[in-house]
Amino acid sequence: MTTTAAASATGSDLEATITVAASPAQVWALVTDVARMPEWSPQVVRSVVLGGRVKLGARFVNVNRQGPKRWPTTAKVVRFTPHSDFAFRIFENHTIWSFQLEPAVDGGTVVTHRRETPDGISLASRVLTKIALGGQEPFTAELLDGMSRTLERIEAELDD
């Protein structure tokens, strides 16, 4: 029961979805294990949870990459509904990244990975994206591809 991750952009919100042959509890255990995100995300080099435990309000630090470029971001968990919705806000750019899990009709789990922009993207982030990361359109395409690859790698991990 595999579907290829499908990605789309609406305005500045991004979304990728896949159906995996695993329970929401199994998927939840992976997507909330923030320290393991570099195993799946092509953009994340390292994630460290401050205080050691992922829960509502927990904070963590990421190191991200694009080719040889590296930059840190800080995040706070803003939604934490076990086996359903895990989301964190990135302080530097105001975006919210999330994993939403729903039981699939014929078994398994529909996993939706989103980048939400309810408050827009910070001016500093927009300027840095233009200057250092190739511009908004190419960087958005890179993020969408990375979101799909993240989901495909999570699916592969669940299949092992």
CSV table of C-alpha atoms in Angstrom, one decimal:
chain,number,residue,atom,x,y,z
A,1,MET,CA,0.0,0.0,0.0
A,2,THR,CA,2.4,2.6,-1.2
A,3,THR,CA,1.7,5.8,-3.0
A,4,THR,CA,4.4,8.1,-4.3
A,5,ALA,CA,4.6,11.3,-2.2
A,6,ALA,CA,2.8,14.0,-4.0
A,7,ALA,CA,3.7,17.7,-3.3
A,8,SER,CA,2.0,20.9,-4.0
A,9,ALA,CA,2.2,24.6,-3.2
A,10,THR,CA,-0.6,27.0,-2.5
A,11,GLY,CA,0.6,30.6,-2.0
A,12,SER,CA,3.5,30.2,0.4
A,13,ASP,CA,2.0,27.0,2.1
A,14,LEU,CA,3.6,23.8,1.0
A,15,GLU,CA,2.3,20.2,1.3
A,16,ALA,CA,3.4,16.6,0.5
A,17,THR,CA,1.3,13.5,1.2
A,18,ILE,CA,1.9,9.8,1.2
A,19,THR,CA,0.0,6.7,2.4
A,20,VAL,CA,2.1,4.2,4.3
A,21,ALA,CA,1.4,0.7,5.5
A,22,ALA,CA,1.8,1.4,9.2
A,23,SER,CA,-0.4,2.6,12.0
A,24,PRO,CA,-0.7,6.2,13.1
A,25,ALA,CA,1.1,5.2,16.3
A,26,GLN,CA,4.1,3.8,14.4
A,27,VAL,CA,4.3,6.9,12.2
A,28,TRP,CA,3.9,9.2,15.2
A,29,ALA,CA,6.9,7.5,16.9
A,30,LEU,CA,9.1,8.4,14.0
A,31,VAL,CA,7.9,12.0,13.1
A,32,THR,CA,8.1,13.1,16.8
A,33,ASP,CA,11.7,11.7,17.1
A,34,VAL,CA,13.1,15.1,16.1
A,35,ALA,CA,16.7,14.0,16.7
A,36,ARG,CA,16.3,11.4,13.9
A,37,MET,CA,15.0,13.9,11.3
A,38,PRO,CA,18.4,14.2,9.6
A,39,GLU,CA,18.0,10.5,8.6
A,40,TRP,CA,14.9,11.5,6.5
A,41,SER,CA,15.1,15.2,5.6
A,42,PRO,CA,17.6,16.1,2.9
A,43,GLN,CA,17.7,19.7,4.4
A,44,VAL,CA,18.3,18.8,8.0
A,45,VAL,CA,21.9,18.2,9.2
A,46,ARG,CA,21.1,18.0,12.9
A,47,SER,CA,18.3,18.5,15.4
A,48,VAL,CA,18.7,18.7,19.2
A,49,VAL,CA,15.7,18.9,21.5
A,50,LEU,CA,16.4,21.2,24.5
A,51,GLY,CA,15.4,19.4,27.7
A,52,GLY,CA,15.4,16.1,25.9
A,53,ARG,CA,11.7,15.4,25.5
A,54,VAL,CA,9.4,16.3,22.6
A,55,LYS,CA,6.1,17.6,23.9
A,56,LEU,CA,3.9,20.7,23.5
A,57,GLY,CA,6.1,23.7,24.2
A,58,ALA,CA,9.3,21.8,23.7
A,59,ARG,CA,12.1,23.7,21.9
A,60,PHE,CA,14.8,22.4,19.6
A,61,VAL,CA,17.6,23.6,17.4
A,62,ASN,CA,18.1,22.5,13.8
A,63,VAL,CA,21.1,22.9,11.5
A,64,ASN,CA,19.9,23.0,7.9
A,65,ARG,CA,21.8,22.8,4.6
A,66,GLN,CA,21.7,23.6,1.0
A,67,GLY,CA,24.8,22.2,-0.7
A,68,PRO,CA,27.8,23.5,1.3
A,69,LYS,CA,25.7,26.2,3.1
A,70,ARG,CA,24.7,25.6,6.7
A,71,TRP,CA,22.4,27.7,8.9
A,72,PRO,CA,20.7,27.2,12.3
A,73,THR,CA,17.0,27.5,13.1
A,74,THR,CA,15.2,27.3,16.4
A,75,ALA,CA,11.8,25.8,16.9
A,76,LYS,CA,9.0,25.4,19.4
A,77,VAL,CA,6.4,22.6,19.3
A,78,VAL,CA,3.0,24.3,18.9
A,79,ARG,CA,0.7,21.3,18.3
A,80,PHE,CA,1.1,17.9,19.8
A,81,THR,CA,-1.9,15.6,19.5
A,82,PRO,CA,-0.6,12.0,19.7
A,83,HIS,CA,-1.0,9.9,16.6
A,84,SER,CA,-2.6,12.8,14.8
A,85,ASP,CA,-0.9,16.2,14.6
A,86,PHE,CA,2.7,17.3,15.4
A,87,ALA,CA,3.7,20.9,14.5
A,88,PHE,CA,6.5,23.3,15.3
A,89,ARG,CA,7.1,27.0,14.6
A,90,ILE,CA,10.4,28.1,13.3
A,91,PHE,CA,11.3,31.4,15.1
A,92,GLU,CA,13.5,32.8,12.3
A,93,ASN,CA,11.0,32.7,9.5
A,94,HIS,CA,7.6,32.4,11.3
A,95,THR,CA,6.7,29.2,9.4
A,96,ILE,CA,5.0,26.2,11.0
A,97,TRP,CA,6.1,22.7,9.9
A,98,SER,CA,3.8,19.9,10.6
A,99,PHE,CA,3.0,16.2,10.2
A,100,GLN,CA,-0.6,15.3,10.2
A,101,LEU,CA,-1.7,11.6,10.4
A,102,GLU,CA,-5.0,10.1,9.5
A,103,PRO,CA,-6.0,6.4,9.3
A,104,ALA,CA,-6.3,5.4,5.6
A,105,VAL,CA,-9.6,4.0,4.3
A,106,ASP,CA,-8.1,0.6,3.5
A,107,GLY,CA,-5.6,0.5,6.3
A,108,GLY,CA,-2.3,2.2,7.0
A,109,THR,CA,-1.9,6.0,7.5
A,110,VAL,CA,-2.1,9.0,5.3
A,111,VAL,CA,0.8,11.2,6.3
A,112,THR,CA,0.7,14.9,5.3
A,113,HIS,CA,3.8,17.0,5.7
A,114,ARG,CA,3.1,20.8,5.6
A,115,ARG,CA,4.8,24.1,5.8
A,116,GLU,CA,2.2,26.6,6.9
A,117,THR,CA,2.6,30.4,6.8
A,118,PRO,CA,-0.3,31.8,8.8
A,119,ASP,CA,1.7,34.9,9.6
A,120,GLY,CA,3.6,35.0,6.3
A,121,ILE,CA,7.4,34.5,6.0
A,122,SER,CA,9.6,36.9,7.9
A,123,LEU,CA,11.3,39.7,5.9
A,124,ALA,CA,14.7,38.6,7.0
A,125,SER,CA,14.0,35.1,5.7
A,126,ARG,CA,12.7,36.4,2.4
A,127,VAL,CA,15.8,38.5,1.9
A,128,LEU,CA,18.2,35.7,2.9
A,129,THR,CA,16.4,33.3,0.6
A,130,LYS,CA,16.9,35.8,-2.3
A,131,ILE,CA,20.5,36.5,-1.5
A,132,ALA,CA,21.9,33.2,-0.3
A,133,LEU,CA,19.5,30.4,-1.2
A,134,GLY,CA,18.8,31.0,-4.9
A,135,GLY,CA,15.6,32.9,-4.7
A,136,GLN,CA,12.1,32.1,-3.5
A,137,GLU,CA,10.9,30.0,-6.5
A,138,PRO,CA,13.9,27.7,-6.7
A,139,PHE,CA,14.1,27.4,-2.9
A,140,THR,CA,10.4,26.6,-2.7
A,141,ALA,CA,10.8,23.9,-5.4
A,142,GLU,CA,13.7,22.5,-3.4
A,143,LEU,CA,11.6,22.4,-0.2
A,144,LEU,CA,8.7,20.6,-1.9
A,145,ASP,CA,11.1,18.0,-3.3
A,146,GLY,CA,12.7,17.6,0.2
A,147,MET,CA,9.3,17.2,1.8
A,148,SER,CA,8.4,14.4,-0.6
A,149,ARG,CA,11.8,12.7,-0.1
A,150,THR,CA,11.3,13.0,3.7
A,151,LEU,CA,8.0,11.1,3.4
A,152,GLU,CA,9.5,8.5,1.1
A,153,ARG,CA,12.4,7.9,3.6
A,154,ILE,CA,10.0,7.7,6.5
A,155,GLU,CA,8.0,5.1,4.6
A,156,ALA,CA,11.2,3.1,3.8
A,157,GLU,CA,12.0,3.2,7.5
A,158,LEU,CA,8.6,1.9,8.4
A,159,ASP,CA,9.0,-0.9,5.8
A,160,ASP,CA,12.2,-2.2,7.4
